[in-house]
PDB file of C-alpha atoms in Angstrom:
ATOM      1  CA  UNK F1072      18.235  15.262  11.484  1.00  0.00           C
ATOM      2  CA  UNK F1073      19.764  11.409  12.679  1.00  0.00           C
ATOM      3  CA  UNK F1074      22.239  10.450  10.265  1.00  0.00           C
ATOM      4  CA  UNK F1075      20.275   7.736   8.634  1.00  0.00           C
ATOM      5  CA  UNK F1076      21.051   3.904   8.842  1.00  0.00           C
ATOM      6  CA  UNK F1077      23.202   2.917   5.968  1.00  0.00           C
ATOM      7  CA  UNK F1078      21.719  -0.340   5.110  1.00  0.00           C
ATOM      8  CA  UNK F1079      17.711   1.685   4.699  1.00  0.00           C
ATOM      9  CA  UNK F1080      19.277   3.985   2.341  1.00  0.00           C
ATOM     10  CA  UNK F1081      20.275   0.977   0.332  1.00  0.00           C
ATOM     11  CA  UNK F1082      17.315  -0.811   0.072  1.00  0.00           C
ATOM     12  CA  UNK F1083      15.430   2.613  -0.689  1.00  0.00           C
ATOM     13  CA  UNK F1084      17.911   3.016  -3.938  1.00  0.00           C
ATOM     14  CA  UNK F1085      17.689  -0.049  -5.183  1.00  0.00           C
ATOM     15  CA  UNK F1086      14.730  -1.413  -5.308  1.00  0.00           C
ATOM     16  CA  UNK F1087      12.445  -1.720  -8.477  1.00  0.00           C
ATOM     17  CA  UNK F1088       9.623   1.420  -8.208  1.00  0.00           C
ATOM     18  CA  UNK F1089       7.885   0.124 -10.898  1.00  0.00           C
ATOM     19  CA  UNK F1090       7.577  -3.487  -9.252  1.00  0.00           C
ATOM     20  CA  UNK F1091       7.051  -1.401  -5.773  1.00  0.00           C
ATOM     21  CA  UNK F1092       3.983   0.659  -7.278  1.00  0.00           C
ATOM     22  CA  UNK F1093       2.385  -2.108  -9.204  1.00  0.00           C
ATOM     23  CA  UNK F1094       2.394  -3.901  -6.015  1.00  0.00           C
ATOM     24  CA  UNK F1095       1.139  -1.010  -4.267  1.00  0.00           C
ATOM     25  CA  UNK F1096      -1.848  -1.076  -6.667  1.00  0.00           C
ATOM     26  CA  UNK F1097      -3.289  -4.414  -5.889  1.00  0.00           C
ATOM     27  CA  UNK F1098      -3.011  -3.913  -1.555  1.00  0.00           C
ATOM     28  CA  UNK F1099      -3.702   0.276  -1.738  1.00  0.00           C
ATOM     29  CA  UNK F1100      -7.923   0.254  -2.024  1.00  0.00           C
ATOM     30  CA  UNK F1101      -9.197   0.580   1.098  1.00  0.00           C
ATOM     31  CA  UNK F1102     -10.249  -2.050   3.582  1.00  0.00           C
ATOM     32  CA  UNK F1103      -7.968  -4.312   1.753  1.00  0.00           C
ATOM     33  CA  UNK F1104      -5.609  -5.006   4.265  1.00  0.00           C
ATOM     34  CA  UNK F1105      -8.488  -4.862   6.974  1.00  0.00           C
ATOM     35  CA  UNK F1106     -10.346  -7.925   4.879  1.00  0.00           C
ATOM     36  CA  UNK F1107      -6.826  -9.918   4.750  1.00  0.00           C
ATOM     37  CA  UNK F1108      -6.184  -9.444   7.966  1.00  0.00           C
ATOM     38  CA  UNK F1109      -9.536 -10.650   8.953  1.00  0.00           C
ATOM     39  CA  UNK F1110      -9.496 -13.797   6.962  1.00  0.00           C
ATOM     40  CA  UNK F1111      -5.686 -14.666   8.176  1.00  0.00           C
ATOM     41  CA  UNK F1112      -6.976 -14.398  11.886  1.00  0.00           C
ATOM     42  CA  UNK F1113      -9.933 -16.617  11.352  1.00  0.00           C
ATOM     43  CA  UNK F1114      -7.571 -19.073   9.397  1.00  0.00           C
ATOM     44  CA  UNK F1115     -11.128 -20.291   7.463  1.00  0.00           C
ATOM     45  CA  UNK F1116     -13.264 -19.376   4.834  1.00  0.00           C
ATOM     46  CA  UNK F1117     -15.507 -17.066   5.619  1.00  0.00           C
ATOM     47  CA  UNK F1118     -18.405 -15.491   3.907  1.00  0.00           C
ATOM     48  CA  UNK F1119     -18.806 -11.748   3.281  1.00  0.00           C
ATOM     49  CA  UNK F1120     -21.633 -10.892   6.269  1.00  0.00           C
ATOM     50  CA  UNK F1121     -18.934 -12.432   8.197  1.00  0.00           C
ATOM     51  CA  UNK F1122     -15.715 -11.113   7.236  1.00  0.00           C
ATOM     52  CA  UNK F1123     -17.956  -7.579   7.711  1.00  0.00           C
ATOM     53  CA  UNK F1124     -18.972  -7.677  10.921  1.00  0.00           C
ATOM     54  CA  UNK F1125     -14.781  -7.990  11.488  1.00  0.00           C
ATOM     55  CA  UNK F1126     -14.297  -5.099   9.745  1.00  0.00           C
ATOM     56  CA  UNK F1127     -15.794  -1.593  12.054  1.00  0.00           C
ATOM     57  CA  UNK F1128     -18.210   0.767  10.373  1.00  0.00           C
ATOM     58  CA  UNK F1129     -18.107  -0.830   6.914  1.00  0.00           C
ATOM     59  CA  UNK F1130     -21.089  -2.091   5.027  1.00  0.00           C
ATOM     60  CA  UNK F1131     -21.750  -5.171   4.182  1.00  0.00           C
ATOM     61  CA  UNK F1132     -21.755  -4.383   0.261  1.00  0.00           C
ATOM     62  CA  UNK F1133     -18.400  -2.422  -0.020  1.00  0.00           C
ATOM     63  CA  UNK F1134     -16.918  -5.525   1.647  1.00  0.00           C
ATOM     64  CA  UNK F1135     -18.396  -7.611  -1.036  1.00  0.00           C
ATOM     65  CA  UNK F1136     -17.050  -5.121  -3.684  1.00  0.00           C
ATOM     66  CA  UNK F1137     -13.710  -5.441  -2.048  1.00  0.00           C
ATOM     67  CA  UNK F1138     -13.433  -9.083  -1.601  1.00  0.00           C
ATOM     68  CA  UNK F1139     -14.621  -9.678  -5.326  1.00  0.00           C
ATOM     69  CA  UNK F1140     -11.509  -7.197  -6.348  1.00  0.00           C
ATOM     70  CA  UNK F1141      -9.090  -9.729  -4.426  1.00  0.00           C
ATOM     71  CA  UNK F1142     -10.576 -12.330  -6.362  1.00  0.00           C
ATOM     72  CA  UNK F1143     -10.112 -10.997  -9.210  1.00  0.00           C
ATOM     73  CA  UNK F1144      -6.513 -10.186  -8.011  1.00  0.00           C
ATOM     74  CA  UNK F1145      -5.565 -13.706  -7.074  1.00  0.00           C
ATOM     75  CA  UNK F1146      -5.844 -12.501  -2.984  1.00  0.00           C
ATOM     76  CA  UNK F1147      -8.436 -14.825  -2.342  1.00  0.00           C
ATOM     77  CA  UNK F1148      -9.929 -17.717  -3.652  1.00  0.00           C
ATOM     78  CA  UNK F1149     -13.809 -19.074  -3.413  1.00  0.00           C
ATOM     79  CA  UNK F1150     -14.794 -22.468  -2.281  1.00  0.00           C
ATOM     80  CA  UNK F1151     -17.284 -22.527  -5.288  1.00  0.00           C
ATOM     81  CA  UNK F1152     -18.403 -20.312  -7.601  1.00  0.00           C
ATOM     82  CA  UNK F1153     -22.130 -20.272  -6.028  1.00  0.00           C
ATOM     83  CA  UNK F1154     -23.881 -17.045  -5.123  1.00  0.00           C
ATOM     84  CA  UNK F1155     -22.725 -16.080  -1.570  1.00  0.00           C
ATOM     85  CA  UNK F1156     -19.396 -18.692  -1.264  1.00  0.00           C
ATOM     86  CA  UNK F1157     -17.023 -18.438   1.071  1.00  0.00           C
ATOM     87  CA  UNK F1158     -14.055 -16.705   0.423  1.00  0.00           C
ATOM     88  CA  UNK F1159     -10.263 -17.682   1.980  1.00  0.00           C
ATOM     89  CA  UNK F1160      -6.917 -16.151   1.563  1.00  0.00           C
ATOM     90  CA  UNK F1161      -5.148 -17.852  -1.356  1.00  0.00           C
ATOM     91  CA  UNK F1162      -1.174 -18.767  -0.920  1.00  0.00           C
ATOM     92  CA  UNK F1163      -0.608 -15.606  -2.930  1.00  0.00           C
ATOM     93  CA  UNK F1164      -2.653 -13.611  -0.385  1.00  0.00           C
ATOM     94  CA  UNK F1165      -1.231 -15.237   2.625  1.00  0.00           C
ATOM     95  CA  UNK F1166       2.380 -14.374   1.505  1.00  0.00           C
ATOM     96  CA  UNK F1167       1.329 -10.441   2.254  1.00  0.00           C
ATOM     97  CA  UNK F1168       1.631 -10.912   5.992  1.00  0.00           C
ATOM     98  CA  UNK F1169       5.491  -9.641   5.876  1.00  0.00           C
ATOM     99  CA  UNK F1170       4.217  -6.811   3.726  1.00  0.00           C
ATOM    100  CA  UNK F1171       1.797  -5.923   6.276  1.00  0.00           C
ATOM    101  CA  UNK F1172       4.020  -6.106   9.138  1.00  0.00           C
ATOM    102  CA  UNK F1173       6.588  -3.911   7.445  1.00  0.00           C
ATOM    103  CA  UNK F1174       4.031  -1.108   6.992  1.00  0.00           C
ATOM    104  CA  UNK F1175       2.607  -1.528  10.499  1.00  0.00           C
ATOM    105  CA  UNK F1176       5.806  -1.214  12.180  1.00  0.00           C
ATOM    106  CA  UNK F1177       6.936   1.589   9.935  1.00  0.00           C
ATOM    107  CA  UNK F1178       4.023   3.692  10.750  1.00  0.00           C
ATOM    108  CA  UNK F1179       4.531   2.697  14.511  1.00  0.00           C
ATOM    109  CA  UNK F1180       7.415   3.951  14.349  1.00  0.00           C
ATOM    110  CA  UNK F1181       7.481   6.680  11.968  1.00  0.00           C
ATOM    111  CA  UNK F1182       3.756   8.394  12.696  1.00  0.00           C
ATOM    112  CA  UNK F1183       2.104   9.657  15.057  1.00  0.00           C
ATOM    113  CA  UNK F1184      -1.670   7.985  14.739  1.00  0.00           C
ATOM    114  CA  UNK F1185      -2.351   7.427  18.068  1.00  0.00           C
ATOM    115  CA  UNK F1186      -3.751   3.842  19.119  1.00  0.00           C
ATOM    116  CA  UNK F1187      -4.802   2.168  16.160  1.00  0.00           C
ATOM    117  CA  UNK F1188      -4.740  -0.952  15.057  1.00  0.00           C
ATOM    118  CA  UNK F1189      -2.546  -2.606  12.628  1.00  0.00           C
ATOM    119  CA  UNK F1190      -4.048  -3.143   9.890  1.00  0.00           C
ATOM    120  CA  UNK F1191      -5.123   0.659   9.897  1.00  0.00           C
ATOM    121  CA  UNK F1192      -1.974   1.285  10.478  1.00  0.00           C
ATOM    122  CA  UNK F1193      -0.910  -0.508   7.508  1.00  0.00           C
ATOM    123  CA  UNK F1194      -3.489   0.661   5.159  1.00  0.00           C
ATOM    124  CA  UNK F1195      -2.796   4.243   6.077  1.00  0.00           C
ATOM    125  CA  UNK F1196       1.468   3.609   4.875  1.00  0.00           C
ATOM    126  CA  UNK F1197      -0.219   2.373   1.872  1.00  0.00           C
ATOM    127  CA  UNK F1198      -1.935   5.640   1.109  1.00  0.00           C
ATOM    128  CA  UNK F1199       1.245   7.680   1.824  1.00  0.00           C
ATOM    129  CA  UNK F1200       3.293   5.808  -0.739  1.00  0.00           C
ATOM    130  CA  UNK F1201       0.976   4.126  -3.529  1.00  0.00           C
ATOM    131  CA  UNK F1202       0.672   7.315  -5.922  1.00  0.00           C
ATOM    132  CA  UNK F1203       2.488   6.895  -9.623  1.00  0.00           C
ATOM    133  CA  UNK F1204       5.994   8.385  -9.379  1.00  0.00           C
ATOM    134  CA  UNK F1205       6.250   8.688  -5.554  1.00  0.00           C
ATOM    135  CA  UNK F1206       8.680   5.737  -5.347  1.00  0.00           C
ATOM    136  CA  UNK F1207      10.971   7.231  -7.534  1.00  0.00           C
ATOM    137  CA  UNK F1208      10.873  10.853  -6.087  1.00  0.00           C
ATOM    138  CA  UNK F1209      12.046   9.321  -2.855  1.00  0.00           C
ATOM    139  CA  UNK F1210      14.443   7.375  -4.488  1.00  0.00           C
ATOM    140  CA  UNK F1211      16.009  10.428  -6.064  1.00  0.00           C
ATOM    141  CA  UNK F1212      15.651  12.423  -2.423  1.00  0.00           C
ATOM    142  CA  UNK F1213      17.326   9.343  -0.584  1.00  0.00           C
ATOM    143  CA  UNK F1214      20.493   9.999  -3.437  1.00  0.00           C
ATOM    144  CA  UNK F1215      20.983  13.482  -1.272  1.00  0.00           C
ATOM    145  CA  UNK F1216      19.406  16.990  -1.223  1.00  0.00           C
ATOM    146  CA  UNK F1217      18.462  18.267  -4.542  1.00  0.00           C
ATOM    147  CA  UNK F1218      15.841  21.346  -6.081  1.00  0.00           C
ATOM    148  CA  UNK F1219      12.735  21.098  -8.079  1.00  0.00           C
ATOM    149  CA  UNK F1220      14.123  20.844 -11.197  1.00  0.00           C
ATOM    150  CA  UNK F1221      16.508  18.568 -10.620  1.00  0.00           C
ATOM    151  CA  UNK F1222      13.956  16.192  -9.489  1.00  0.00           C
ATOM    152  CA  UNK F1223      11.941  16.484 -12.047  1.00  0.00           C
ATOM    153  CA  UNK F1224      14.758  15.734 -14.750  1.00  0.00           C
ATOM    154  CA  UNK F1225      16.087  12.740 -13.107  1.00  0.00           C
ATOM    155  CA  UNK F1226      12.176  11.117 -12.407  1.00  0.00           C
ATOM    156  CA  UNK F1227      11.432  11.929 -16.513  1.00  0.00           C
ATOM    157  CA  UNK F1228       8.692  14.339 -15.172  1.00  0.00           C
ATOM    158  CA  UNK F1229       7.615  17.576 -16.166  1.00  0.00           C
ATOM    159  CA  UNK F1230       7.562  20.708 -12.960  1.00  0.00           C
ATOM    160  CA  UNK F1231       4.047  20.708 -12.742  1.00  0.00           C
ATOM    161  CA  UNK F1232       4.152  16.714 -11.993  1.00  0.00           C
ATOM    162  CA  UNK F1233       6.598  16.780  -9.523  1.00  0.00           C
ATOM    163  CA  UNK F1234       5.708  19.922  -7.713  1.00  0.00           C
ATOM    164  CA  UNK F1235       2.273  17.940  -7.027  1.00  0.00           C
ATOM    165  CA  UNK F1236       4.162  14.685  -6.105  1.00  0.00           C
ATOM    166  CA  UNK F1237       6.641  16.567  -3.655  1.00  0.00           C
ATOM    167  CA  UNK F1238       3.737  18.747  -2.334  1.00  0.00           C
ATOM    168  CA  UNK F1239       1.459  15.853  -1.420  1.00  0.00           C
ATOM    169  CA  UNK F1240       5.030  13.849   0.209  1.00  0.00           C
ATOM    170  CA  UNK F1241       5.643  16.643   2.103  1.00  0.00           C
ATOM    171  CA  UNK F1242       1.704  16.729   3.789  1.00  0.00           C
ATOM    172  CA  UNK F1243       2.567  13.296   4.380  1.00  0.00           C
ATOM    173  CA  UNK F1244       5.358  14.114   6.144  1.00  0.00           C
ATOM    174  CA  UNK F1245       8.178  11.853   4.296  1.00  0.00           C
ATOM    175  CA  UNK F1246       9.561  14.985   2.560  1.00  0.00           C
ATOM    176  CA  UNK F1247      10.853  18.439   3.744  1.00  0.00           C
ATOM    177  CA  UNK F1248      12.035  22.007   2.318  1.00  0.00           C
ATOM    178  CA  UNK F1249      14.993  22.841   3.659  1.00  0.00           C
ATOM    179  CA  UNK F1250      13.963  26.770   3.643  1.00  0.00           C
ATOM    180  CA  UNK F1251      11.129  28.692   3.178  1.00  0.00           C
ATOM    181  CA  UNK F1252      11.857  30.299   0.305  1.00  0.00           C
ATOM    182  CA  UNK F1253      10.588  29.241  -3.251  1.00  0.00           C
ATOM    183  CA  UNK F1254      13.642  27.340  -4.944  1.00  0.00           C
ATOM    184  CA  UNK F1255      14.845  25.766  -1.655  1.00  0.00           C
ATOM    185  CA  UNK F1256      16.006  22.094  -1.663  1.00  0.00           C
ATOM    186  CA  UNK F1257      14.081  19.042  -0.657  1.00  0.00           C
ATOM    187  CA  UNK F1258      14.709  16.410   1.577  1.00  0.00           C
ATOM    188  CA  UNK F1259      13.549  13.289   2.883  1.00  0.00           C
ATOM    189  CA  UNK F1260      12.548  13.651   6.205  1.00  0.00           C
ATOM    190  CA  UNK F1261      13.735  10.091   8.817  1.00  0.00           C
ATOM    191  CA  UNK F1262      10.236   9.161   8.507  1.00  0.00           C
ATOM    192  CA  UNK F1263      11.187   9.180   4.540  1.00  0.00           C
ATOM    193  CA  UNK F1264      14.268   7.816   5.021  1.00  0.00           C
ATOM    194  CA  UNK F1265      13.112   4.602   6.902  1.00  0.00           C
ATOM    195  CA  UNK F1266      11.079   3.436   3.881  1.00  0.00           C
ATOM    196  CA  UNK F1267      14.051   1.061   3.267  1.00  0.00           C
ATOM    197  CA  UNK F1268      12.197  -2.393   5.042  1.00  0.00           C
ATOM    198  CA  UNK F1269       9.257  -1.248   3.695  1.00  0.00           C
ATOM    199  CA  UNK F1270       9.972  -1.089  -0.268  1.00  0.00           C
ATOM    200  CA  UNK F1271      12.424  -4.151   0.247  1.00  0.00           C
ATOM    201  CA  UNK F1272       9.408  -6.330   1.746  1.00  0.00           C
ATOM    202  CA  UNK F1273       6.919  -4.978  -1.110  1.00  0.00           C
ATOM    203  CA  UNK F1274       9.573  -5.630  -3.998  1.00  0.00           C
ATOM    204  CA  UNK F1275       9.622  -9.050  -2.872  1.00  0.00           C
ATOM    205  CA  UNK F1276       6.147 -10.265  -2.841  1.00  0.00           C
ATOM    206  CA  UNK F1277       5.936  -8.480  -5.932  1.00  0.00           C
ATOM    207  CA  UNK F1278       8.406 -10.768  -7.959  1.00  0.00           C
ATOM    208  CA  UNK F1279       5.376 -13.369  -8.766  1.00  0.00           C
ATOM    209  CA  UNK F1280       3.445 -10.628 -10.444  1.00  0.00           C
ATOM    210  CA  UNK F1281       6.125  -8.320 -11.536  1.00  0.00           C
ATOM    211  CA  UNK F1282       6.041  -6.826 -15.154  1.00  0.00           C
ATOM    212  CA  UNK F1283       5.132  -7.698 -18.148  1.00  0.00           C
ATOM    213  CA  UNK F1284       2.269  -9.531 -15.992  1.00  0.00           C
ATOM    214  CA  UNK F1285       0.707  -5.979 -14.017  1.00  0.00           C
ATOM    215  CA  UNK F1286       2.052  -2.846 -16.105  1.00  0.00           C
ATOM    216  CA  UNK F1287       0.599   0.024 -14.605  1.00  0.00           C
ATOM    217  CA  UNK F1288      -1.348   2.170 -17.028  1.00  0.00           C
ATOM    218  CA  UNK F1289      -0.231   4.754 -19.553  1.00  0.00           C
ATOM    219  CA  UNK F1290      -1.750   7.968 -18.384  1.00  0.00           C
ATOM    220  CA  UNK F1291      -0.954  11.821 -18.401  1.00  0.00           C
ATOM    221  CA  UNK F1292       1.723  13.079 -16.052  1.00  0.00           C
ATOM    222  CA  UNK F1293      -0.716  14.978 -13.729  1.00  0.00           C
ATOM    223  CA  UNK F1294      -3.218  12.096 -13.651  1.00  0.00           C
ATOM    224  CA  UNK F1295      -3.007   9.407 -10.523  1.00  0.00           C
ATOM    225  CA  UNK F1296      -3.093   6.356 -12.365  1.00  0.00           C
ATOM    226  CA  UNK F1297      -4.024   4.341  -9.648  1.00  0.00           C
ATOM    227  CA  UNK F1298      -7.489   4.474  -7.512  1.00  0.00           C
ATOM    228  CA  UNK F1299      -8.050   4.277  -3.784  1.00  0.00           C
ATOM    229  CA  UNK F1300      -9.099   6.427  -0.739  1.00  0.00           C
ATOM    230  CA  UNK F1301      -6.965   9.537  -0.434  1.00  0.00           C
ATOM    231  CA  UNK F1302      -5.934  10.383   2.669  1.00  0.00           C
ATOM    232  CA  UNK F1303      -8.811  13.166   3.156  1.00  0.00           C
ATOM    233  CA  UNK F1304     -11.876  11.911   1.896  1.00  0.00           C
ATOM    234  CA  UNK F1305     -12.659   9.736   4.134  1.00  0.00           C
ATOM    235  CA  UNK F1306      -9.734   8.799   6.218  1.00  0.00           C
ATOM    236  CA  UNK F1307     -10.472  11.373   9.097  1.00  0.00           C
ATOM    237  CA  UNK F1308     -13.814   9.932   9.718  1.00  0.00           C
ATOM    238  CA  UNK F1309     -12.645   6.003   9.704  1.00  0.00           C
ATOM    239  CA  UNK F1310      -9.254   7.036  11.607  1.00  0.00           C
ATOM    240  CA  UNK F1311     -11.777   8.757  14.105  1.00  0.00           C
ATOM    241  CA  UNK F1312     -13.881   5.395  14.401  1.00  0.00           C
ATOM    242  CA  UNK F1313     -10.841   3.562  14.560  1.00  0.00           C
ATOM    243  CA  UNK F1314      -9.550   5.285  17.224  1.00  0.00           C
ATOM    244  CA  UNK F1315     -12.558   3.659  19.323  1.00  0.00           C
ATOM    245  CA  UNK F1316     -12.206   0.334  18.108  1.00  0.00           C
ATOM    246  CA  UNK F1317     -11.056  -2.560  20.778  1.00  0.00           C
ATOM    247  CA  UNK F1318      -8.763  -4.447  18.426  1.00  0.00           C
ATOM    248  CA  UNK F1319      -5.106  -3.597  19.729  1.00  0.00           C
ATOM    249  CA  UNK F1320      -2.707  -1.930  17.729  1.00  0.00           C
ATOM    250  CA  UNK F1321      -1.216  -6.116  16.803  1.00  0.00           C
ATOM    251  CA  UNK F1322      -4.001  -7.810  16.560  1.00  0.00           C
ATOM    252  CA  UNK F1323      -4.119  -8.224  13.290  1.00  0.00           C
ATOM    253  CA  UNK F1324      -0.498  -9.360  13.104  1.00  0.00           C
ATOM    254  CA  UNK F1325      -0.036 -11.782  15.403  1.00  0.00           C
ATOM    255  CA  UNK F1326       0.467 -14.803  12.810  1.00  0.00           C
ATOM    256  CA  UNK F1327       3.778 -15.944  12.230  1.00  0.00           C
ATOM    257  CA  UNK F1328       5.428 -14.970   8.592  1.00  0.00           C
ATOM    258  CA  UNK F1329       4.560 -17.512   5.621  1.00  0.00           C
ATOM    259  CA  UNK F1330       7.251 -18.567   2.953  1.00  0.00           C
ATOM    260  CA  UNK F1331       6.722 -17.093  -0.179  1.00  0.00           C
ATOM    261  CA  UNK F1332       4.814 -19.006  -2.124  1.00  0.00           C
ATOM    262  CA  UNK F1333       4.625 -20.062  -5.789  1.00  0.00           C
ATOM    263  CA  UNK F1334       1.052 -18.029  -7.594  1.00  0.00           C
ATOM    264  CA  UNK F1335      -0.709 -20.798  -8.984  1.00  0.00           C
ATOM    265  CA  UNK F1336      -1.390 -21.053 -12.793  1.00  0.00           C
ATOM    266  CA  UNK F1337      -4.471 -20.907 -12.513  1.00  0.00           C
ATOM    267  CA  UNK F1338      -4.673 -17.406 -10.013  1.00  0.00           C
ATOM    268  CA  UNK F1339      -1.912 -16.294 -12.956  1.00  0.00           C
ATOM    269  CA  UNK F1340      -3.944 -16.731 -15.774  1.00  0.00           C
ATOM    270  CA  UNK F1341      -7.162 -14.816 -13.930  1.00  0.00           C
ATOM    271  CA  UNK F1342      -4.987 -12.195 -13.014  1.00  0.00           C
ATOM    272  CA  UNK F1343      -3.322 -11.446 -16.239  1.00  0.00           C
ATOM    273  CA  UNK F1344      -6.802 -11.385 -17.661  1.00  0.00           C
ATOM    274  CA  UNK F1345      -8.403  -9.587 -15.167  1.00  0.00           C
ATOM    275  CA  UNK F1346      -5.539  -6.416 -15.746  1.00  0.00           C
ATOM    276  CA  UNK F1347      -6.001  -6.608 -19.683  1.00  0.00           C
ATOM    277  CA  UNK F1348      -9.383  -5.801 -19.316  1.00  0.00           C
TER     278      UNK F1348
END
């Protein structure tokens, strides 16, 4: 393998992966990043039968489900609370264009997807990456070679755990054994190893929302904490459809980067409600 770049391996050690997966939790769902994307381009509010027929082969319904979650997120805001309002990207929402960009360009240059367009692009990095624990794992991996157990000691996680975590990495092609027999070493793989840009650009737009604000959820060790399309269910049949689509592999990106904002007290409040719940 490329000796990796110096300055990745950095950012991969020391960023925050509890910051980097409660982040991961609000943008992972699916269609998120489509809907953002959408509402960025048009630069308007836009109501749901419109922000649907942006998005291909999604119902009008599941985009209302998914724009009410960014609401409820502090993503978007509503022009009024009437039945059928507009939605709009709030600042907070706006600031996840870097975020996006990272991903895209990661997967551009990391996967092998074909000609897709961005925003799938993004939301498929998302899937590889968003799962409880997976942060750390690759943080550990990026540290140098190491076995099984020693993973699991240094992430706090029992075998079973990790052996799950390390199994689904490696399908997603960011880890690697470095044998075929059982007991071998892991590795990252360069694809893993170029997450550096990525996790530095997620930590950041986290920082508004960071903990004690978005704690992720106490669960058991085998149990994904966090919900969203896995990358089988139905991710082969929208990648398929996607694959058709006439949006360029950019289009979604083509707005220039927005400061980072301050989260308004008010899209504060409703999100730190909204998570207690």
């Amino acid at each position: 393998m490329p000796t990796p770049v110096q300055s990745s391996a950095s950012s991969i050690g020391s960023v925050d992966a509890q910051r980097v997966e409660d982040a991961f939790f609000l943008i992972a769902p699916k269609w998120t990043t489509w809907s953002a994307q959408t509402l960025a381009q048009h630069g308007r509010p836009m109501r749901v039968r419109d922000v649907a027929a942006g998005l291909p082969f999604v119902s009008e319904q599941l985009v209302s489900k998914r724009l009410a979650q960014m609401h409820t997120d502090g993503l978007v805001t509503r022009t009024n609370d009437g039945h059928g309002a507009p939605y709009q990207l709030s600042a907070f929402g706006e600031s996840l264009a870097p975020v996006h960009r990272a991903l895209a360009d990661w997967s551009q240059t990391n996967l092998s997807l074909g000609n897709v367009a961005g925003a799938e692009r993004a939301e498929n990095a998302v899937r590889r990456l968003f799962l409880r624990h997976s942060t750390t794992v690759i943080q550990i991996l990026d540290a140098g070679t190491t076995r099984l157990g020693h993973i699991a000691e240094a992430a706090g996680l029992d075998s079973g755990t990790t052996r799950q975590r390390l199994s689904r990495l490696e399908a997603d092609g960011l880890v690697a054994r470095t044998g075929p027999r059982h007991g071998d070493p892991y590795v990252l793989t360069d694809a893993g190893r170029a997450l550096g840009p990525v996790y530095a650009a997620v930590e950041h737009w986290s920082t508004p929302f960071s903990s004690p604000r978005h704690p992720s959820p106490p669960a058991p060790a085998a149990t994904r904490t966090h919900t969203g399309v896995p990358l089988g269910a139905d991710g082969n049949r929208t990648t398929a459809a996607l694959r058709r689509s006439t949006a360029a592999p950019s289009a979604f990106f083509s707005h220039a980067p927005q400061p980072q904002p301050r989260v308004p007290a008010s899209v504060t409040a409703r999100s730190a409600v909204s998570r207690a719940r």
